mmCIF file with all atom_site columns, C-alpha atoms in Angstrom:
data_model
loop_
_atom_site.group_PDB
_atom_site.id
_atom_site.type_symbol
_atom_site.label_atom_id
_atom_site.label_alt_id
_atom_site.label_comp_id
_atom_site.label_asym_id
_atom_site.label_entity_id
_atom_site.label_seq_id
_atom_site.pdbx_PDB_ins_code
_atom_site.Cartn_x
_atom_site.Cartn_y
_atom_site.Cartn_z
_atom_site.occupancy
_atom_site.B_iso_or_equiv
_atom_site.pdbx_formal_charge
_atom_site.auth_seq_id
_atom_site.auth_comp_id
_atom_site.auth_asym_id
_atom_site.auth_atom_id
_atom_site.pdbx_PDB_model_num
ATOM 1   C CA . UNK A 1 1   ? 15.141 96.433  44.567 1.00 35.00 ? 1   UNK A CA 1
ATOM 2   C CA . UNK A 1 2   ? 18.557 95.096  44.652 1.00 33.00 ? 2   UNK A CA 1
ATOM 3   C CA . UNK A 1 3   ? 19.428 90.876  45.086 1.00 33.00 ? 3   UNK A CA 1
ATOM 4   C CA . UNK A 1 4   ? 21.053 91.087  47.847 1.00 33.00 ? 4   UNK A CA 1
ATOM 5   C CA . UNK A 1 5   ? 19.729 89.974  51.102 1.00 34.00 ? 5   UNK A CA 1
ATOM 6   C CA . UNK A 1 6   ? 19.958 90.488  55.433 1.00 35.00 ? 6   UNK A CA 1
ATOM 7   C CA . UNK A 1 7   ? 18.015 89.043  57.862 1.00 34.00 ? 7   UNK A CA 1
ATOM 8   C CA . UNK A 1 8   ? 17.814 90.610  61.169 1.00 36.00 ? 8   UNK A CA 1
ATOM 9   C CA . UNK A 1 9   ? 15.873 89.838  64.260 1.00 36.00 ? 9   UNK A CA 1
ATOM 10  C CA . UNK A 1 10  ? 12.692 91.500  64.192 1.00 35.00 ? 10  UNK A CA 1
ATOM 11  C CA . UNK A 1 11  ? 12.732 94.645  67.171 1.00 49.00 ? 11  UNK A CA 1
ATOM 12  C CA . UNK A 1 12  ? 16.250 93.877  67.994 1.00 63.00 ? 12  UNK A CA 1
ATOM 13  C CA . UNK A 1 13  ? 19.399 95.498  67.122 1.00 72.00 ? 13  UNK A CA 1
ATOM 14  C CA . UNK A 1 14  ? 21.548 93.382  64.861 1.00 72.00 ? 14  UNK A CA 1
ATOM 15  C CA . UNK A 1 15  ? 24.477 91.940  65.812 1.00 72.00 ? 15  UNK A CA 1
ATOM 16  C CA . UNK A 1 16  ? 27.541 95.245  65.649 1.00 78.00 ? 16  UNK A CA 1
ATOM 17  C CA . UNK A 1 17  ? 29.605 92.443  65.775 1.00 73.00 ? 17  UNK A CA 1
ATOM 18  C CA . UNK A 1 18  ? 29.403 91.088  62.679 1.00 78.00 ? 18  UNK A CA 1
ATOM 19  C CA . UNK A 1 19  ? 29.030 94.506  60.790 1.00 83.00 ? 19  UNK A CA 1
ATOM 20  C CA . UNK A 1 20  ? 31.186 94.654  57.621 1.00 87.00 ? 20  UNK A CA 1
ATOM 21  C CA . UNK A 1 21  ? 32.293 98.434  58.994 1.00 90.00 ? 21  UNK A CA 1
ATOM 22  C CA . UNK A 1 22  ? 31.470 100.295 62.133 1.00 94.00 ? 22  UNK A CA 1
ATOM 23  C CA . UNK A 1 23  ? 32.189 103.286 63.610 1.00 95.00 ? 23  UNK A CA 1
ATOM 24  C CA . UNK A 1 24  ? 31.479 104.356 67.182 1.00 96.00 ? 24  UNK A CA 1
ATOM 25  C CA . UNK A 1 25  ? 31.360 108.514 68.232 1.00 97.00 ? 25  UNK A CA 1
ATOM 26  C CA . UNK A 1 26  ? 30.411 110.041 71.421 1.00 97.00 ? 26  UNK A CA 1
ATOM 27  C CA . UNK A 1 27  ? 28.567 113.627 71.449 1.00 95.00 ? 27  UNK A CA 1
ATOM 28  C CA . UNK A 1 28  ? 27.548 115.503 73.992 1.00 95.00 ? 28  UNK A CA 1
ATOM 29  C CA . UNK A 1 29  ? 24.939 118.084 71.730 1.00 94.00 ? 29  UNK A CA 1
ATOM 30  C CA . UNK A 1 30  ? 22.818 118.103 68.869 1.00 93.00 ? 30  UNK A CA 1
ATOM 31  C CA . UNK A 1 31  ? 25.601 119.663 66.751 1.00 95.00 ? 31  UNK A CA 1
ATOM 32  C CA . UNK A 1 32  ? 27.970 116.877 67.415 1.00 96.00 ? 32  UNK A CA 1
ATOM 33  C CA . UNK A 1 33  ? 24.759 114.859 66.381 1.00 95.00 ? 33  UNK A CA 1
ATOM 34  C CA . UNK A 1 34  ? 24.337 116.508 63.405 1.00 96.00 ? 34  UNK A CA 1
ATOM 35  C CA . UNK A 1 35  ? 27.634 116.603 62.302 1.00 97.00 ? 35  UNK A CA 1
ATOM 36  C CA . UNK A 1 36  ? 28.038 112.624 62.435 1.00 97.00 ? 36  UNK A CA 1
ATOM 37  C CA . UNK A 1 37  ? 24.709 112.545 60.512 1.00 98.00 ? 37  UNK A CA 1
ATOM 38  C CA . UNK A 1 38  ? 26.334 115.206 58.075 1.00 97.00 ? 38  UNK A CA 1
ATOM 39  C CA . UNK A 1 39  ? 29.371 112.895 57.630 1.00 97.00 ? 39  UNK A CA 1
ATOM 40  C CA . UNK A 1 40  ? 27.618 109.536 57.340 1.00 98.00 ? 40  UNK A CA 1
ATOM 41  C CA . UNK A 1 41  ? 25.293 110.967 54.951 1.00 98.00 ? 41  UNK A CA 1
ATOM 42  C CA . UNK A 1 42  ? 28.039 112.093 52.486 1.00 97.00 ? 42  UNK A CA 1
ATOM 43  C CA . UNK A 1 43  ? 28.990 108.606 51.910 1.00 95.00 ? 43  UNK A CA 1
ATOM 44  C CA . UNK A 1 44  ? 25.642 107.808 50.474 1.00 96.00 ? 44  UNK A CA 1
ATOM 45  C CA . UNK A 1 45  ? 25.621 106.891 46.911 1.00 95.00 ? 45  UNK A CA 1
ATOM 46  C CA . UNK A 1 46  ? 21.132 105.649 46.695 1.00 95.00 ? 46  UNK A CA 1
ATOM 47  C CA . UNK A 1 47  ? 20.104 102.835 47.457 1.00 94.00 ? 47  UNK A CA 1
ATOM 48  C CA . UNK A 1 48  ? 20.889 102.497 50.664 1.00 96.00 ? 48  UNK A CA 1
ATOM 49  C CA . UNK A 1 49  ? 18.212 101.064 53.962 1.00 94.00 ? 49  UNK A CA 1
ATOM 50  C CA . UNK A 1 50  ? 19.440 102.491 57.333 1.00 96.00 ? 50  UNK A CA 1
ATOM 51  C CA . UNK A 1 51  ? 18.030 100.958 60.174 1.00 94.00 ? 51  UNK A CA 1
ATOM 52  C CA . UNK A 1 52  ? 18.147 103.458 63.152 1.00 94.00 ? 52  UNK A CA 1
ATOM 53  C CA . UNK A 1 53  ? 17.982 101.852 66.715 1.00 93.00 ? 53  UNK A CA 1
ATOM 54  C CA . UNK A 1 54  ? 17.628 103.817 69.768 1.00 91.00 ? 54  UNK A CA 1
ATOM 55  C CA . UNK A 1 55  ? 15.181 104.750 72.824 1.00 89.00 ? 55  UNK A CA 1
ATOM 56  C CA . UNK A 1 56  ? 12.051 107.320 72.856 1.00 85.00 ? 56  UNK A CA 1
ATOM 57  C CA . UNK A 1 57  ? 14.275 110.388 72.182 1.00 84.00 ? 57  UNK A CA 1
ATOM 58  C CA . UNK A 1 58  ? 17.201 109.176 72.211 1.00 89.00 ? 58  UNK A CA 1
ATOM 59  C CA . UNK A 1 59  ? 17.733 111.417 68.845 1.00 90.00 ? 59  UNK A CA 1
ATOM 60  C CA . UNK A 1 60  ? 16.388 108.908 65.726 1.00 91.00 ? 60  UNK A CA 1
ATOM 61  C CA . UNK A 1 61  ? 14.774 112.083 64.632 1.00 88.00 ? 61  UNK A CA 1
ATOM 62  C CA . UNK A 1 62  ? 17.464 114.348 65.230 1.00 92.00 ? 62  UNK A CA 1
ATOM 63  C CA . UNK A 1 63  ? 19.727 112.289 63.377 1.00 96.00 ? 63  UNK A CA 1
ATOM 64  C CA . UNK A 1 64  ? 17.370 111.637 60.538 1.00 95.00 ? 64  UNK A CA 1
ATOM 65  C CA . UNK A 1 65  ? 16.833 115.441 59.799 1.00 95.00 ? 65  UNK A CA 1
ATOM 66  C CA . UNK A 1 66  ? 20.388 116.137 59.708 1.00 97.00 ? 66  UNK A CA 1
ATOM 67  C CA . UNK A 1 67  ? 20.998 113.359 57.514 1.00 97.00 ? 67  UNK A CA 1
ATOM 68  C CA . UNK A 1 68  ? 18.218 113.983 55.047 1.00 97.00 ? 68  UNK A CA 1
ATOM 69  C CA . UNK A 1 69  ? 19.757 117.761 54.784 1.00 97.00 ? 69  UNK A CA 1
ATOM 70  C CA . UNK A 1 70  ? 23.082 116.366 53.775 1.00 97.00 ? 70  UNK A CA 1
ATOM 71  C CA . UNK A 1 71  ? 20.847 114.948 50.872 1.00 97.00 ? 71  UNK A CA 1
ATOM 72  C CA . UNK A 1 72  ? 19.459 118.015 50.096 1.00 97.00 ? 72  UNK A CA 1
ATOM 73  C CA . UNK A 1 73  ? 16.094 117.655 51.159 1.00 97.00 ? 73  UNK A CA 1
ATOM 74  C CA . UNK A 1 74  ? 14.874 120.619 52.104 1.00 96.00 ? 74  UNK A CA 1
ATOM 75  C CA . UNK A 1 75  ? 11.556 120.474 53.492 1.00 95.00 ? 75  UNK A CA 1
ATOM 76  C CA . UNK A 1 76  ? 10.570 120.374 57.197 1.00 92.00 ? 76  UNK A CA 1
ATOM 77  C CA . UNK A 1 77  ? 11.331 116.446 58.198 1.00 92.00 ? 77  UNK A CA 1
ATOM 78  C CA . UNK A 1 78  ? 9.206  115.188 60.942 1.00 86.00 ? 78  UNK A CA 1
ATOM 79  C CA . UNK A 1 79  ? 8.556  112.136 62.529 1.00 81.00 ? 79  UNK A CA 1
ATOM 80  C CA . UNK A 1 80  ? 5.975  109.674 60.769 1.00 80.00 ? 80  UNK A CA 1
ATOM 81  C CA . UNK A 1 81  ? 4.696  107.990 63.414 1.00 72.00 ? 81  UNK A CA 1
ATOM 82  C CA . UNK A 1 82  ? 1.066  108.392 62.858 1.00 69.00 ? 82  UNK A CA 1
ATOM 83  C CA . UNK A 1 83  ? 1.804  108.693 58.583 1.00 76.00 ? 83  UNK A CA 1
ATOM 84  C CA . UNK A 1 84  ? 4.480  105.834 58.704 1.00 84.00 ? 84  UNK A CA 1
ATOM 85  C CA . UNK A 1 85  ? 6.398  106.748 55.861 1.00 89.00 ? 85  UNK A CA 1
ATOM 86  C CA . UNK A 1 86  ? 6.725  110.112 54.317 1.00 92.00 ? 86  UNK A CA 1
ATOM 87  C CA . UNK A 1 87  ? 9.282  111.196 51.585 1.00 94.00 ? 87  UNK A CA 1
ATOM 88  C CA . UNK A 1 88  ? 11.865 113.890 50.507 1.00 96.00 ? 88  UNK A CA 1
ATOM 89  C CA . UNK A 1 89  ? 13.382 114.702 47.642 1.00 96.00 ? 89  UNK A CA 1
ATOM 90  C CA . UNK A 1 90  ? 16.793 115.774 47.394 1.00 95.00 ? 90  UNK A CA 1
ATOM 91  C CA . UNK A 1 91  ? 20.093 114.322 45.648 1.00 94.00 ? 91  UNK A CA 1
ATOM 92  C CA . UNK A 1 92  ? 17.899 111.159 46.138 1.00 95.00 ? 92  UNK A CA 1
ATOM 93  C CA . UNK A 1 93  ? 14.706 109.885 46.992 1.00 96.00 ? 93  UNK A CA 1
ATOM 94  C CA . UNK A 1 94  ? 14.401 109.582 50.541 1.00 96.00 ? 94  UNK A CA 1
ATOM 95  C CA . UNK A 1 95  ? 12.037 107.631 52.593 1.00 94.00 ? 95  UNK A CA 1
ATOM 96  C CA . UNK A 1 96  ? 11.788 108.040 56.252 1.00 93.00 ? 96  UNK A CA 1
ATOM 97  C CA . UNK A 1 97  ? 9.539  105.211 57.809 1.00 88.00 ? 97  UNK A CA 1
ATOM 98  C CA . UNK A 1 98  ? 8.268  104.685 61.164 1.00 85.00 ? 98  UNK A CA 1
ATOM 99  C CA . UNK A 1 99  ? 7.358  101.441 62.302 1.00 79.00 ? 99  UNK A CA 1
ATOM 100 C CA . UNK A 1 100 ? 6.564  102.189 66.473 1.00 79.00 ? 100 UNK A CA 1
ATOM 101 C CA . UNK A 1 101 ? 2.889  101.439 65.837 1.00 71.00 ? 101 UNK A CA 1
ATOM 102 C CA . UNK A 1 102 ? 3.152  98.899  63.410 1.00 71.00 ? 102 UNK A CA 1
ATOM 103 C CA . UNK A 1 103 ? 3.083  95.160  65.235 1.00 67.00 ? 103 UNK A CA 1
ATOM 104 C CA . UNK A 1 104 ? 4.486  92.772  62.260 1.00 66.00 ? 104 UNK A CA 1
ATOM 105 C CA . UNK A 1 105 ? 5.897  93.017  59.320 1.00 66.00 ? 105 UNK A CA 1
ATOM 106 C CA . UNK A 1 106 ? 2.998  91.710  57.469 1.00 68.00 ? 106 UNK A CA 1
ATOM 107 C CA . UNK A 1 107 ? 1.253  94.685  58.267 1.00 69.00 ? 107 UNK A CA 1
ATOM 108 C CA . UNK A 1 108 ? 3.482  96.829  56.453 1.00 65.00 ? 108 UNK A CA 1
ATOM 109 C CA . UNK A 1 109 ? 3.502  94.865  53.228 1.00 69.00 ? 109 UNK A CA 1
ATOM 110 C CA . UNK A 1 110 ? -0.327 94.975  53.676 1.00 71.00 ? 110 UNK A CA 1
ATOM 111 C CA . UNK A 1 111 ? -0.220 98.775  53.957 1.00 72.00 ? 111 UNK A CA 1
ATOM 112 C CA . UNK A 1 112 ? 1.760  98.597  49.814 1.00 66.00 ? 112 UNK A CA 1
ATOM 113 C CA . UNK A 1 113 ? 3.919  101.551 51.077 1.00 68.00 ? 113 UNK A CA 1
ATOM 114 C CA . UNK A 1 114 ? 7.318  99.030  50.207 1.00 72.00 ? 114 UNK A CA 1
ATOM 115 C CA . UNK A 1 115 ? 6.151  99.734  46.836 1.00 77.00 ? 115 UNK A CA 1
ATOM 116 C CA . UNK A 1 116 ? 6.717  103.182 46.427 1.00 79.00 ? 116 UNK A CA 1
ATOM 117 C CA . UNK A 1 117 ? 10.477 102.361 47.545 1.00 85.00 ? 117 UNK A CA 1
ATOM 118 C CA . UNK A 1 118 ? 12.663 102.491 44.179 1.00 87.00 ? 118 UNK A CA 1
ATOM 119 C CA . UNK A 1 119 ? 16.088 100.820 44.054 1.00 89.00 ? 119 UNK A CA 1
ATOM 120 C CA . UNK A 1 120 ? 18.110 104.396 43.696 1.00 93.00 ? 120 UNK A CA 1
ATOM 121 C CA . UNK A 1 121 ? 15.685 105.880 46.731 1.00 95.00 ? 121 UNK A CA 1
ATOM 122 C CA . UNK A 1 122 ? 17.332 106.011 50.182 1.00 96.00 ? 122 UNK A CA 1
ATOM 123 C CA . UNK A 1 123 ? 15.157 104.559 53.173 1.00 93.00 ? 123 UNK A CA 1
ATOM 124 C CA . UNK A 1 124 ? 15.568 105.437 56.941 1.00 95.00 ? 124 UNK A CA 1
ATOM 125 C CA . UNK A 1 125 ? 13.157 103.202 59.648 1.00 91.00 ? 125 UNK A CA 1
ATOM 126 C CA . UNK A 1 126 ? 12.658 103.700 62.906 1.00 89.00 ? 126 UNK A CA 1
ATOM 127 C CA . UNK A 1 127 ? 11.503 100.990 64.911 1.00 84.00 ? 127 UNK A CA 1
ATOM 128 C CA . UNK A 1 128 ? 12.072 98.336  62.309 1.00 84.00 ? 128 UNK A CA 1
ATOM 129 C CA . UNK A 1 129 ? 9.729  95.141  61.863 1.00 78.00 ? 129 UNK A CA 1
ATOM 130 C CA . UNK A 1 130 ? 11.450 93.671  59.047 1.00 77.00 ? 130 UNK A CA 1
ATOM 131 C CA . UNK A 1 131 ? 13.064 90.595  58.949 1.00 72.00 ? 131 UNK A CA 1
ATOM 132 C CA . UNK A 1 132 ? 14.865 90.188  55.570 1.00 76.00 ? 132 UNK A CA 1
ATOM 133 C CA . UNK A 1 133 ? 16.781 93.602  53.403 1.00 80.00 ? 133 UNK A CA 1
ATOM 134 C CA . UNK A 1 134 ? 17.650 93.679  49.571 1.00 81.00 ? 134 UNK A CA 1
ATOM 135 C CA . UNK A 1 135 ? 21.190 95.520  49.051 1.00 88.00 ? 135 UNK A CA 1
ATOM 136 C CA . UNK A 1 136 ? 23.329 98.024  51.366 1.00 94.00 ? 136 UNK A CA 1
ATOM 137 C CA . UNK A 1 137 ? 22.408 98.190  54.676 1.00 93.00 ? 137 UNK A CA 1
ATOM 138 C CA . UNK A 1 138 ? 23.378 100.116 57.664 1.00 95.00 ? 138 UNK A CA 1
ATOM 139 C CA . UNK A 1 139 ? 22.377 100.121 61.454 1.00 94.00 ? 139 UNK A CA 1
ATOM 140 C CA . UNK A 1 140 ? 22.494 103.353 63.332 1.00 96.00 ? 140 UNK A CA 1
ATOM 141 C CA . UNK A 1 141 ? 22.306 103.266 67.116 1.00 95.00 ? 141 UNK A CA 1
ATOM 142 C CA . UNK A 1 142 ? 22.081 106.170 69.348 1.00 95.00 ? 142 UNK A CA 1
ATOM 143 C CA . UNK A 1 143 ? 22.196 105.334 72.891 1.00 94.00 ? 143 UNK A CA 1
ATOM 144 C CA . UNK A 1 144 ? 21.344 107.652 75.739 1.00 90.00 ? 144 UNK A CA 1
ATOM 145 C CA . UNK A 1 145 ? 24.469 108.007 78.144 1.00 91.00 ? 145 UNK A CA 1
ATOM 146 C CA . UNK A 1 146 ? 23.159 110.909 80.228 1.00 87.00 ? 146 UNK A CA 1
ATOM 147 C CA . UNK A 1 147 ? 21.064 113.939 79.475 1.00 85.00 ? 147 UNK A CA 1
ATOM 148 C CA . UNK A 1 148 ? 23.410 115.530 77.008 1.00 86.00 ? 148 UNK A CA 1
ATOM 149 C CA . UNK A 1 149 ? 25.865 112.358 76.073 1.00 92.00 ? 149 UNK A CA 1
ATOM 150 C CA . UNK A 1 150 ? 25.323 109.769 73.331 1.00 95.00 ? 150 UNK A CA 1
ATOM 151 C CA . UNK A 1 151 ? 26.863 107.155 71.497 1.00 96.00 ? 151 UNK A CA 1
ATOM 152 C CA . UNK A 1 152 ? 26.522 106.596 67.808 1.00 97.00 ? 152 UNK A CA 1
ATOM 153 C CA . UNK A 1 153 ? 27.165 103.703 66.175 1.00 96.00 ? 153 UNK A CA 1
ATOM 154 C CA . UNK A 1 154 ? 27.043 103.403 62.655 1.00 97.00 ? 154 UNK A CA 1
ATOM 155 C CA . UNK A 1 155 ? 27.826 99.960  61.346 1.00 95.00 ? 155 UNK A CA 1
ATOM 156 C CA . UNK A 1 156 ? 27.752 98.591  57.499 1.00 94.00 ? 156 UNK A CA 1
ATOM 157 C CA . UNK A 1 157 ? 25.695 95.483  57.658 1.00 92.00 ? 157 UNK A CA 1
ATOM 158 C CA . UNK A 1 158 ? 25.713 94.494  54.538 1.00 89.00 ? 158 UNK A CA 1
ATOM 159 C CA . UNK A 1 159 ? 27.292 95.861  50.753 1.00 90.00 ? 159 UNK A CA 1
ATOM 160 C CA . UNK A 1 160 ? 25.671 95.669  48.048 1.00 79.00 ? 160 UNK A CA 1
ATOM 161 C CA . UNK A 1 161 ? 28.098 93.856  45.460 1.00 50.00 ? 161 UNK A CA 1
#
């Protein structure tokens, strides 16, 4: 991958404060939520690790599918919770990784699916575990204001030079 590198704390959402870029959008349907996926997903270039952060369906997924359909992937996307990583093609190579059932990083790198990852390939993980990122990285956060309300945040952790 790239030489760039992040650290985050492991299960936590990083620090928006610090965030090279962020913008913050309130929706009140899956539309809306698609549409900021559709947006933020036209600014990808490969490369790219986005980090998504939010509750038990708080709309990860929702997000992710949209987003992946910007890149032209399109096959079905579903969750990998019980695959923990499955991949699209499209523009790029897309990776969509989820780490719920995972308890360490060190089980992941045990698992060889980093591997696969090239350094063009987009990756998307839910529930991340790791502690240290090579090149761009963003943080998406969806948090649950009521039954039909969220707020996305989409922050630009780090650029790859």
């Amino acid at each position: 991958m790239n030489n760039n590198v992040i650290s985050t704390e492991q299960r936590a959402l990083p620090d928006m404060g610090s965030a090279l870029d962020k913008k913050e959008y309130f929706c009140s349907s899956v539309q809306e939520t698609n549409e900021i996926a559709r947006r933020f997903a036209q600014e990808i270039k490969g490369g790219e690790t986005v980090l998504m952060y939010g509750e038990l369906g708080a709309g990860k997924t929702t997000f992710t599918k949209a987003f992946f359909k910007t890149l032209g992937v399109t096959d079905t996307v579903t969750s990998p919770t019980f695959t923990l990583m499955k991949t699209y093609y499209g523009r790029f190579t897309v990776h969509h990784l989820d780490m719920y059932r995972i308890e360490a990083e060190e089980d992941v790198e045990e698992l060889g699916l980093l591997e696969e990852i090239e350094d063009n390939d987009v990756t998307v993980i839910e529930w991340n575990k790791f502690s240290d990122f090579i090149g761009t990285v963003y943080a998406v956060s969806i948090e649950y204001l009521g039954e039909n309300t969220r707020k996305i945040t989409i922050a630009l952790l780090q650029k790859n030079a």
